[in-house]
XYZ file of C-alpha atoms in Angstrom:
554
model
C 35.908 48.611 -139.494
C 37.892 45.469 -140.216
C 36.579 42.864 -142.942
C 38.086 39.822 -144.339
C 37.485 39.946 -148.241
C 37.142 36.293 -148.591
C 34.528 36.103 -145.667
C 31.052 36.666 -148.033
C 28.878 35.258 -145.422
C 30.114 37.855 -142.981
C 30.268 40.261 -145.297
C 26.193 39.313 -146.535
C 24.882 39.399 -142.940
C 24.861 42.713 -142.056
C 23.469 43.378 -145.637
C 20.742 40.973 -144.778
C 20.062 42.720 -141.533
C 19.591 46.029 -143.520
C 17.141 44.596 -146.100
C 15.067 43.178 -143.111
C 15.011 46.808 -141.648
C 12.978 47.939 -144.236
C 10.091 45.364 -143.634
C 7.111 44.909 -145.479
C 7.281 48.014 -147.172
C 10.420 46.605 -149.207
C 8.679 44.218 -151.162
C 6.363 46.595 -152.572
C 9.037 48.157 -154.330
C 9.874 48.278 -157.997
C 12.846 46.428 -158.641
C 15.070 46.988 -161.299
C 14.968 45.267 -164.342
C 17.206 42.330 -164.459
C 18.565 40.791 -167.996
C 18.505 37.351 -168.669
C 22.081 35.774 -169.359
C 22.037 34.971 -172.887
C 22.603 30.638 -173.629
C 26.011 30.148 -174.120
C 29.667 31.523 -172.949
C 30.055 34.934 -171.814
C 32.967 37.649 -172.311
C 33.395 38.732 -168.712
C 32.186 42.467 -169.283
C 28.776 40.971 -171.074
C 28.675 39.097 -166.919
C 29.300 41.500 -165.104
C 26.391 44.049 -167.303
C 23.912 41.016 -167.326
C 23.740 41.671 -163.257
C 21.235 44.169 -161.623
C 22.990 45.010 -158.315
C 20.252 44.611 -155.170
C 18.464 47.403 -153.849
C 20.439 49.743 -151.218
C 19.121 50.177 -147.877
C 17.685 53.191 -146.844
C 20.608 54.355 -144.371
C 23.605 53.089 -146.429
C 24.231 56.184 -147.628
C 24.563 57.081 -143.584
C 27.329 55.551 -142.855
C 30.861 57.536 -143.515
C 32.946 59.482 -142.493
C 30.376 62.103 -141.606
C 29.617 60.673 -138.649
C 32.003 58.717 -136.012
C 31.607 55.407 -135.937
C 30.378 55.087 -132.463
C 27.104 56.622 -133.497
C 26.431 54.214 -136.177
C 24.445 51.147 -135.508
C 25.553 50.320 -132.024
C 24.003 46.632 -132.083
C 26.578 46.126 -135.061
C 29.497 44.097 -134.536
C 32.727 44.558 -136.134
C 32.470 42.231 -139.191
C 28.933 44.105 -140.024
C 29.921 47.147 -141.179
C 30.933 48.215 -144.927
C 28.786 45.103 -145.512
C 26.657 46.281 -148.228
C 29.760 47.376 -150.225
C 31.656 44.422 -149.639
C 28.807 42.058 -150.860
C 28.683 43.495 -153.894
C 32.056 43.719 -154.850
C 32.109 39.776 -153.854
C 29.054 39.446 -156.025
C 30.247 40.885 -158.704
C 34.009 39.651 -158.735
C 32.728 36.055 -158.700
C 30.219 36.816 -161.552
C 33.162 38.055 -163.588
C 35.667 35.433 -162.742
C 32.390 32.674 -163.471
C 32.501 34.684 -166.894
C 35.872 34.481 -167.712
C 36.330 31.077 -167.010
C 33.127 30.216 -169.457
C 34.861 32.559 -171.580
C 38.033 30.291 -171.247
C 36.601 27.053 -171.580
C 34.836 27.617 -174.666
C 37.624 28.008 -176.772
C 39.577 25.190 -174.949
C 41.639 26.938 -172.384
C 42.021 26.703 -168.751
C 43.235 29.723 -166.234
C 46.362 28.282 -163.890
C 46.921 30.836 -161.209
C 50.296 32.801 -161.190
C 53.661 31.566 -160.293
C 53.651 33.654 -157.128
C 51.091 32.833 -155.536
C 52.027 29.103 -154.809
C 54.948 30.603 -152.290
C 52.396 32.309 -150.294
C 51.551 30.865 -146.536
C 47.719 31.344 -148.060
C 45.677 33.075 -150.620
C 45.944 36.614 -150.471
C 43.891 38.569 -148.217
C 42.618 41.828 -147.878
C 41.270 43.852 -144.527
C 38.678 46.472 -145.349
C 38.883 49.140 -142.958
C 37.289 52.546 -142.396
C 38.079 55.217 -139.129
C 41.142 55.980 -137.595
C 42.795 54.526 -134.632
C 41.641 55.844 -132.070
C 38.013 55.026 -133.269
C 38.750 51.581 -134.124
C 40.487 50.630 -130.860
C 37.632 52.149 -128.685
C 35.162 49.820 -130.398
C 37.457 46.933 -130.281
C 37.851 47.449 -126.622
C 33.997 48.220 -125.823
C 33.287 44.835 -128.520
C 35.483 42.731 -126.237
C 34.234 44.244 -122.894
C 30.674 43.435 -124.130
C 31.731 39.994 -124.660
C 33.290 39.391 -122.117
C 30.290 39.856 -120.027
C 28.608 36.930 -120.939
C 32.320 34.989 -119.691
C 33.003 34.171 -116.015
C 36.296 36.600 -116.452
C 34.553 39.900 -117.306
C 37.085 42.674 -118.211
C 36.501 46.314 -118.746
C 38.847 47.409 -121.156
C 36.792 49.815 -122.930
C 36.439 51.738 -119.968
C 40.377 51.107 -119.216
C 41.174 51.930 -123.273
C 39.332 55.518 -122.930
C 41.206 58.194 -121.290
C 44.250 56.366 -122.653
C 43.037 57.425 -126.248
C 42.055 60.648 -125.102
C 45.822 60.921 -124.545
C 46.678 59.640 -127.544
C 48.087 56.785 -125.691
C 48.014 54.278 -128.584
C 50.879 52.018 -127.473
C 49.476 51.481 -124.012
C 45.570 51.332 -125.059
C 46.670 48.663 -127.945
C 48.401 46.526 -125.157
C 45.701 46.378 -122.876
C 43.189 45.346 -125.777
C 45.435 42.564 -126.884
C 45.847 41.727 -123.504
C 41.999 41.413 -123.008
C 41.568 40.042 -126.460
C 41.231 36.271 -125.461
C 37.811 36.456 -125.253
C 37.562 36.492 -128.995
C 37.922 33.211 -128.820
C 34.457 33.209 -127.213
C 32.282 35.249 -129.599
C 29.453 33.685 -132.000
C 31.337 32.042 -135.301
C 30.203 34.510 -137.651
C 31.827 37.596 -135.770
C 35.194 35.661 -135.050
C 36.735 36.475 -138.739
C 35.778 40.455 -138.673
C 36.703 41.037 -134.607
C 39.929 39.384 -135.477
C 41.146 40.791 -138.637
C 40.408 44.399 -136.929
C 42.514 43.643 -133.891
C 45.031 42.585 -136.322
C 44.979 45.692 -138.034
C 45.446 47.810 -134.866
C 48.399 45.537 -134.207
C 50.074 46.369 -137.402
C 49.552 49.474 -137.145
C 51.148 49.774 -134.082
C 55.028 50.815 -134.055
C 56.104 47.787 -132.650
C 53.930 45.176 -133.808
C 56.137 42.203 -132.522
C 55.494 43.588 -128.642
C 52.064 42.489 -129.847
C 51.893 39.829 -132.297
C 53.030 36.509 -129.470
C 50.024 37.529 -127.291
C 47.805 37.498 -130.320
C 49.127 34.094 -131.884
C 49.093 32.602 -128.436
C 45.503 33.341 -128.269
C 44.739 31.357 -131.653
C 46.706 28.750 -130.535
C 43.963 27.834 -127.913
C 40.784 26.194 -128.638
C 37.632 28.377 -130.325
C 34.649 27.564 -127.944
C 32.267 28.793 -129.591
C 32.948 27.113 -132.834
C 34.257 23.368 -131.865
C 33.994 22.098 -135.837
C 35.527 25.199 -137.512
C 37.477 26.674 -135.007
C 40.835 25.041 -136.634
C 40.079 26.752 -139.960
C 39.032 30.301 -138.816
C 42.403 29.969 -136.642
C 44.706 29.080 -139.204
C 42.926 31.449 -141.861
C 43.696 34.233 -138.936
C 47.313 33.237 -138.611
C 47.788 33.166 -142.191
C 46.722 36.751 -142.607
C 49.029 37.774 -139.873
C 51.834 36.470 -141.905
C 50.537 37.247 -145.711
C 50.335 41.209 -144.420
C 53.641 41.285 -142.615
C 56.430 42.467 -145.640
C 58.165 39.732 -146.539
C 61.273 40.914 -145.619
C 59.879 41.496 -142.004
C 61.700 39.637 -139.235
C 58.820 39.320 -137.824
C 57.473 36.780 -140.176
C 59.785 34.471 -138.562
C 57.906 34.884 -134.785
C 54.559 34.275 -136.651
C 55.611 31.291 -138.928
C 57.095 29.133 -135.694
C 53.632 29.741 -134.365
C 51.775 28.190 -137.246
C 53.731 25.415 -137.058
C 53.168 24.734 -133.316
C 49.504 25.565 -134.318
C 49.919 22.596 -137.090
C 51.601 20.427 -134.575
C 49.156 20.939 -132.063
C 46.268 19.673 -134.858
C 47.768 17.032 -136.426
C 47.760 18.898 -139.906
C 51.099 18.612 -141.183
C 50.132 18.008 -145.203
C 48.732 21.292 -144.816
C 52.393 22.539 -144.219
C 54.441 20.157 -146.190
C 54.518 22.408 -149.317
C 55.189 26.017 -147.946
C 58.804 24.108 -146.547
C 60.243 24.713 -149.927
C 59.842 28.305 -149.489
C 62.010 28.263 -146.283
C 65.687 29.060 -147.680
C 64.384 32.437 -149.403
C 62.437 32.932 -146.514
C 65.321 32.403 -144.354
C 67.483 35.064 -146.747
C 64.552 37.790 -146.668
C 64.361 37.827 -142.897
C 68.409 37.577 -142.706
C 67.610 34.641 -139.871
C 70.601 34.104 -138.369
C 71.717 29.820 -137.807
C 70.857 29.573 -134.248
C 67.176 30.542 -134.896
C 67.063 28.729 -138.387
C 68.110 25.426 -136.123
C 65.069 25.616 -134.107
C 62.392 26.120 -136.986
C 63.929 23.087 -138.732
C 63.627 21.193 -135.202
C 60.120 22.007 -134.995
C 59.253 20.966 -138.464
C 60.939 17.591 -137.872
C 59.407 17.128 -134.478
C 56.071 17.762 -136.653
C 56.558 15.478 -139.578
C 57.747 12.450 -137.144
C 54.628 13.265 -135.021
C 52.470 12.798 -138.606
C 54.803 9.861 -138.969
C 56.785 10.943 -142.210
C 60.279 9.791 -141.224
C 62.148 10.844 -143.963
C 60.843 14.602 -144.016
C 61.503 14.696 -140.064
C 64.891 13.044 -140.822
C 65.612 15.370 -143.958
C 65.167 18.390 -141.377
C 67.141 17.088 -138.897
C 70.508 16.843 -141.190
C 69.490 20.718 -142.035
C 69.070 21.637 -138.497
C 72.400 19.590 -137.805
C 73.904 21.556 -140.947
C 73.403 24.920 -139.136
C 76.472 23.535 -136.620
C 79.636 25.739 -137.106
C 82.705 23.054 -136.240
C 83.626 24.444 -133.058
C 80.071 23.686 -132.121
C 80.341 20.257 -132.968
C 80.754 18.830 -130.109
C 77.932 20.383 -127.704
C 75.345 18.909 -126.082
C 72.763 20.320 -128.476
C 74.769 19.193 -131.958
C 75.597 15.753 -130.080
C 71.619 15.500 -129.031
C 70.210 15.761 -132.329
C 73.381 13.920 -133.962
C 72.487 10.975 -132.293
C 68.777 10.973 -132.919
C 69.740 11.688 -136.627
C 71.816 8.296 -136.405
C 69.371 6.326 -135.280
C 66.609 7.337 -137.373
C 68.642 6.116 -140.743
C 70.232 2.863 -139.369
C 66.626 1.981 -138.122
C 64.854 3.086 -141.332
C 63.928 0.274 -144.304
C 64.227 2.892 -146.821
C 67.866 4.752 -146.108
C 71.263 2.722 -147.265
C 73.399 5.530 -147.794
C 75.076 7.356 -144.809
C 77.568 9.339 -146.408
C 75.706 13.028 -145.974
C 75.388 11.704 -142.113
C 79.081 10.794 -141.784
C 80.124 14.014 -143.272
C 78.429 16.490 -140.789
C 81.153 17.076 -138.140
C 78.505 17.146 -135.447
C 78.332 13.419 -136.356
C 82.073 12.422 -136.509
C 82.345 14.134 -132.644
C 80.389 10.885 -131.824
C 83.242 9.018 -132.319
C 84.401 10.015 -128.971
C 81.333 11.053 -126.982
C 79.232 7.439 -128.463
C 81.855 5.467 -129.617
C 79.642 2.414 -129.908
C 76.943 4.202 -131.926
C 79.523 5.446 -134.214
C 81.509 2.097 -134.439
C 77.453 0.410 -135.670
C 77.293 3.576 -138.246
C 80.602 2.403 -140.009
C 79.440 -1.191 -140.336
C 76.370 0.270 -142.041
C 78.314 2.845 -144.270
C 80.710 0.366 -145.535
C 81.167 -3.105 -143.635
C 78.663 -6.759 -143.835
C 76.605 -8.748 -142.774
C 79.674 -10.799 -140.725
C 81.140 -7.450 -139.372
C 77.708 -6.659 -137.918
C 77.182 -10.174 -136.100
C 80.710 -9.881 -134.171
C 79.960 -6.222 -133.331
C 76.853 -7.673 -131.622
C 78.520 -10.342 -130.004
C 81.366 -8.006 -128.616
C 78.498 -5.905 -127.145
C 76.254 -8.409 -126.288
C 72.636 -7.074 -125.018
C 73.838 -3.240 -126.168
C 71.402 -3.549 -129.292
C 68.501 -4.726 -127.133
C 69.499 -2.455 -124.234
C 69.431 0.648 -126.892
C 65.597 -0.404 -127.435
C 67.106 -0.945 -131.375
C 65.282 -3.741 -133.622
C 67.646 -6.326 -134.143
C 65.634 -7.903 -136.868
C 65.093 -4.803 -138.374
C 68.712 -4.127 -138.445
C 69.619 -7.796 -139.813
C 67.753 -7.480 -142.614
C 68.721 -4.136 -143.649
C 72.580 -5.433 -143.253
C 71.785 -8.751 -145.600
C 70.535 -6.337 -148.384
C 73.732 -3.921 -147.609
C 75.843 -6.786 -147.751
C 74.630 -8.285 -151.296
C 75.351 -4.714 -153.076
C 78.421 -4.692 -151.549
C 78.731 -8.284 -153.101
C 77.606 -7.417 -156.368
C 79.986 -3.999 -156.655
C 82.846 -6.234 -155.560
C 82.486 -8.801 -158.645
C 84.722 -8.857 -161.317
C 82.714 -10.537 -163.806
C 79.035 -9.587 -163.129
C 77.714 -12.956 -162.120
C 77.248 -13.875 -158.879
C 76.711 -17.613 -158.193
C 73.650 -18.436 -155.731
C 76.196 -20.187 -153.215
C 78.272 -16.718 -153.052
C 75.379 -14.803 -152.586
C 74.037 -17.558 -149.266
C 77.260 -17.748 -148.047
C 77.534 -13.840 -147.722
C 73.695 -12.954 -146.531
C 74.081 -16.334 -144.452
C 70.737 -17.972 -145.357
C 69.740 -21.328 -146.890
C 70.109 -21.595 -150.860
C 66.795 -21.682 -151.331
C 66.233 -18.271 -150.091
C 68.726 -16.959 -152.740
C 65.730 -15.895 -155.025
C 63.617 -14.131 -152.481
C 66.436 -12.709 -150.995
C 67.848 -10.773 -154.945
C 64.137 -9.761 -155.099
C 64.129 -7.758 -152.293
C 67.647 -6.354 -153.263
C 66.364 -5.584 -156.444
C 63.054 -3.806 -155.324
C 65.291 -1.900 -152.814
C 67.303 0.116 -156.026
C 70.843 -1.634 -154.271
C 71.198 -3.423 -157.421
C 70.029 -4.393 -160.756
C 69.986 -7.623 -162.763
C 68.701 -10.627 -163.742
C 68.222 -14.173 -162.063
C 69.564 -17.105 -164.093
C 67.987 -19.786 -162.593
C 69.271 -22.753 -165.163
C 72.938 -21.355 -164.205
C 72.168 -20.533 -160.956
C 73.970 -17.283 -161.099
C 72.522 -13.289 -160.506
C 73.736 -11.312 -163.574
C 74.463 -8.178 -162.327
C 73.368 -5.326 -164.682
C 74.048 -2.057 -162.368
C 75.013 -1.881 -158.760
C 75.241 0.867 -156.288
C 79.049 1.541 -153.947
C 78.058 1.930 -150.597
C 80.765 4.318 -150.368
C 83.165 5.515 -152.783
C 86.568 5.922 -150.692
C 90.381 4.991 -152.089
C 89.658 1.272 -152.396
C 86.468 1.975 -154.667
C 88.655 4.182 -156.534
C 91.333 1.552 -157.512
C 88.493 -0.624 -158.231
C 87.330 1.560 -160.961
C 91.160 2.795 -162.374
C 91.092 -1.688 -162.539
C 88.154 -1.476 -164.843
C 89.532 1.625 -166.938
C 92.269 -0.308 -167.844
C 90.516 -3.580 -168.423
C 88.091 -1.562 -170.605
C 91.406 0.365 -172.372
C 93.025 -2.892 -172.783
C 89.841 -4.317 -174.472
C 89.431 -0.954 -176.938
C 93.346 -1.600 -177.845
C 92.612 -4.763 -178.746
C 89.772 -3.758 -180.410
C 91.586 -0.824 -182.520
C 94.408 -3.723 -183.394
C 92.261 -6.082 -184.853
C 90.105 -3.016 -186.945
C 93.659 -1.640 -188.445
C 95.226 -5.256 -188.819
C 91.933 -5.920 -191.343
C 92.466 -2.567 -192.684
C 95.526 -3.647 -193.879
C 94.370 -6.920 -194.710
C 91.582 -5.183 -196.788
C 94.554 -2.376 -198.606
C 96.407 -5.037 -199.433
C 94.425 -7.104 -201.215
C 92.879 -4.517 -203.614
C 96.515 -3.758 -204.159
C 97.402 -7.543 -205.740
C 93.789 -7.526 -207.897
C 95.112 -4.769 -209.049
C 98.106 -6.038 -210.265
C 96.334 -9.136 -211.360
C 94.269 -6.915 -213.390
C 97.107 -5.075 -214.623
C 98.765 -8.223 -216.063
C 95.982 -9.385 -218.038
C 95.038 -6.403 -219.667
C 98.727 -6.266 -220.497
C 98.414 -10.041 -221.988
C 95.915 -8.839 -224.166
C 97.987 -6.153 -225.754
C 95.750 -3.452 -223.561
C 98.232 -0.584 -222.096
C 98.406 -1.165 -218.775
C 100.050 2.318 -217.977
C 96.230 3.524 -217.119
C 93.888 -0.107 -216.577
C 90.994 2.301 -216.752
C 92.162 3.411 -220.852
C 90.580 0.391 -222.856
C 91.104 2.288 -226.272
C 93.015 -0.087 -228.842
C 96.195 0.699 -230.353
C 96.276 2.040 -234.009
C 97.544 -0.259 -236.624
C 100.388 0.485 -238.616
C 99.347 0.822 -242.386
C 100.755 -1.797 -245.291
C 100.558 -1.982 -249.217
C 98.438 -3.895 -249.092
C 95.217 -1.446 -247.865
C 95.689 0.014 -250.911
């Protein structure tokens, strides 16, 4: 049978059920004899010894292979067999892993799990399973018809499912249980993990698991009724074992992941999927997904972050989706769709002032003929003002309002475009307050407020001078950086080589200056030492002269 090896209270119940079989006569028992965990950290073989496992039920040892599993336990459901096994292992692992981490923290370490795991859809799962196929699908298929009894819809697939399996009939049996396999959706809480994780199974084991898998995820898609406050989880932890034990190179894994993010969608849950996205370029390479169905996940994703109103992650995935547009493609409805939606979302944002990966998409430059007005607004906000703006809006007067755009909205963001524009355009770095009102077209006492809000925008840094009443520019941002921006900065090359010439000059000139004089002290020096009947062939010999000798030494 199928068992989810993270599922311990499924996996306990039917090991509960067993210890209650043996009534009364249980507790009379002797018990083994249990150690007591010494104070103190453990090494995790001492935890895992310190543990006396609990007593095995009488008709454990029943249940194999010896027998098939229709004549085990019939009131058992599929997540209570291989119980007893699977409690103890669960016991036991999380005794160990308690130990190590003791273990760990005593001499001042931590345990960060590996690398790999953070670009899984989940934590890895496991699906315990014991009988073959045949045997498995005949008791998923009498599980579900036994279910479904208590439904208005009763099916009887197990009696459909049984000559097929006779006939070894897998593919056609399989289809008719996923077909049926709906009512899942119905069964008590505690069942749903185990039913589901064996009808998963039979699905991957079947040769063509994706004639299998949509019916499946459509089914999880839909609401569990009979567990209204958990029913999101035990669907998404289903989903994500679907696509943690397809290969990752499976195509398939494409089919499943669109699912969960509909599922997400439909929940409202997007954080949850936020930071498996980075894993989407590799995953895009292992499945070899081709552009046209690459466009569509990245679509969904941004119709799911603007529904969980992140506008720069749906925004973000629209320019990849738009990306995925081969040039001759440019210009179709789809590319011009999105394009457009793409356009509005940055001019209308308070956090986007550069354009320039929009502009470059060709999808976008088609607009120029199929929205010219839309792509006539996107220049003024790639590279025009504040003045440009207000006669585009008097030339189309009403279009702005008629577009449902924010005129406000738009205003501002153009004032705060215009003053970095402003302060890239100045020579000198200071910007006098009556430039700066004249340009953003407000009174001069807003100046101040106004160079705040540029500031706290990143458009431009600096500092107010408000005894000069000038903005001393520090760093500025180019709204774009085309042929004119380019002259602009050969202009301050050479202003800055003129001013390291000049610089150089003066440093050599003093040099010189410097030379020169040590040259004449030495000479000076040279002349005394020479007045003073000192050689002056070497100024550093001081040694005197011998004296000729006379008569009268003697």
């Amino acid at each position: 049978m199928a068992l989810n090896a993270g599922q311990q209270d499924s996996a306990a119940s039917g090991f509960d059920k067993a210890k209650a079989a043996e009534g009364q006569e249980s507790t009379k028992k002797v018990l083994p004899p249990v150690r007591t965990l010494p104070s103190g950290p453990l090494p995790p073989y001492e935890s895992l010894d310190a543990i006396s496992p609990p007593a095995i039920p009488e008709d454990f040892h029943d249940i194999g292979r010896s027998k098939p599993l229709s004549d085990l336990h019939s009131d058992r459901t599929p997540s209570d067999l291989s119980d007893y096994s699977d409690h103890n292992t669960t016991k036991y692992t999380d005794s160990v892993v308690k130990g190590a981490a003791l273990f760990l923290e005593f001499y001042g370490l931590s345990y960060t799990p590996h690398a790999d795991n953070t670009a899984r859809m989940a934590s890895p799962q496991l699906i315990f399973v014991d009988g073959t196929f045949a045997e498995l699908a005949q008791e998923m298929a009498d599980y579900i018809q036994a279910n479904s009894a208590k439904t208005e819809h009763a099916v009887q697939v197990g009696d459909e499912v049984r000559p097929l399996l006779e006939k070894e009939k897998n593919e056609d049996a399989l289809e008719a249980i996923v077909k049926a396999s709906g009512v899942l959706n119905t069964v008590p809480e505690k069942e749903f993990t185990g039913a589901i994780n064996l009808l998963i199974h039979l699905v991957l084991q079947s040769n063509e698991p994706k004639r299998h898998l949509p019916a499946v995820c459509s089914n999880l898609l839909k609401p569990i009724t009979s567990s209204p406050s958990h029913g999101f989880t035990l669907a998404a932890s289903a989903l994500s074992t679907i696509f943690n034990l397809l290969d990752k190179t499976n195509p398939v894994r494409y089919n499943v992941f669109l699912q969960i993010i509909r599922f997400i969608r439909q929940h409202g849950q997007y954080e949850l999927l936020k930071p498996r996205l980075k894993n989407l370029e590799a995953w895009f390479a292992d499945w070899e997904t081709n552009a046209e169905d690459q466009r569509k996940l990245y679509i969904d994703v941004a119709d799911a972050a603007a529904e969980a109103g992140d506008d720069e992650e749906s925004y973000h995935y629209i320019l990849k989706a738009l990306s995925t547009f081969e040039r001759e493609e440019a210009e179709g409805e789809e590319a011009q769709k999105y394009s457009l939606k793409a356009l509005k979302m940055a001019i209308s944002s308070p956090t986007r002032f550069d354009f320039q990966d929009l502009r470059a998409l060709p999808s976008v430059q088609a607009l120029s003929d199929s929205q010219p007005v839309y792509s006539q607004l996107l220049d003024i906000f790639t590279e025009q003002d504040l003045e440009d703006y207000n006669d585009f809006r008097e030339e189309h007067e009403g279009w702005i309002e008629k577009e449902k755009l924010d005129h406000e909205k738009l205003q501002r963001k153009m004032r705060l475009l215009t003053f970095a524009s402003l302060a890239a355009s100045t020579p000198n770095r200071e910007i006098p307050y009556a430039n700066i009102a004249k340009a953003l077209q407000i009174p001069s006492e807003d100046v101040e407020m106004w160079t705040i809000d540029v500031v706290r925008a990143k458009l431009v840094e600096g500092r107010l001078s408000q005894k000069q009443k000038v903005f001393l520019v520090h760093r500025t941002t180019y709204r774009v950086f085309g042929e004119k921006q380019w002259r602009e900065l050969g202009t301050r090359i050479d202003q800055f080589k003129l001013v390291v010439d000049r610089l150089t000059s003066t440093v050599r000139r003093a040099q010189a200056e410097v030379e020169q004089a040590r040259k004449a002290e030495e000479e000076q020096l040279a002349k005394k030492l020479a007045g003073a009947g000192i050689s002056s062939g070497n100024p550093g010999d001081r040694r005197r002269q011998p004296r000729q000798r006379t008569d009268d030494d003697d």
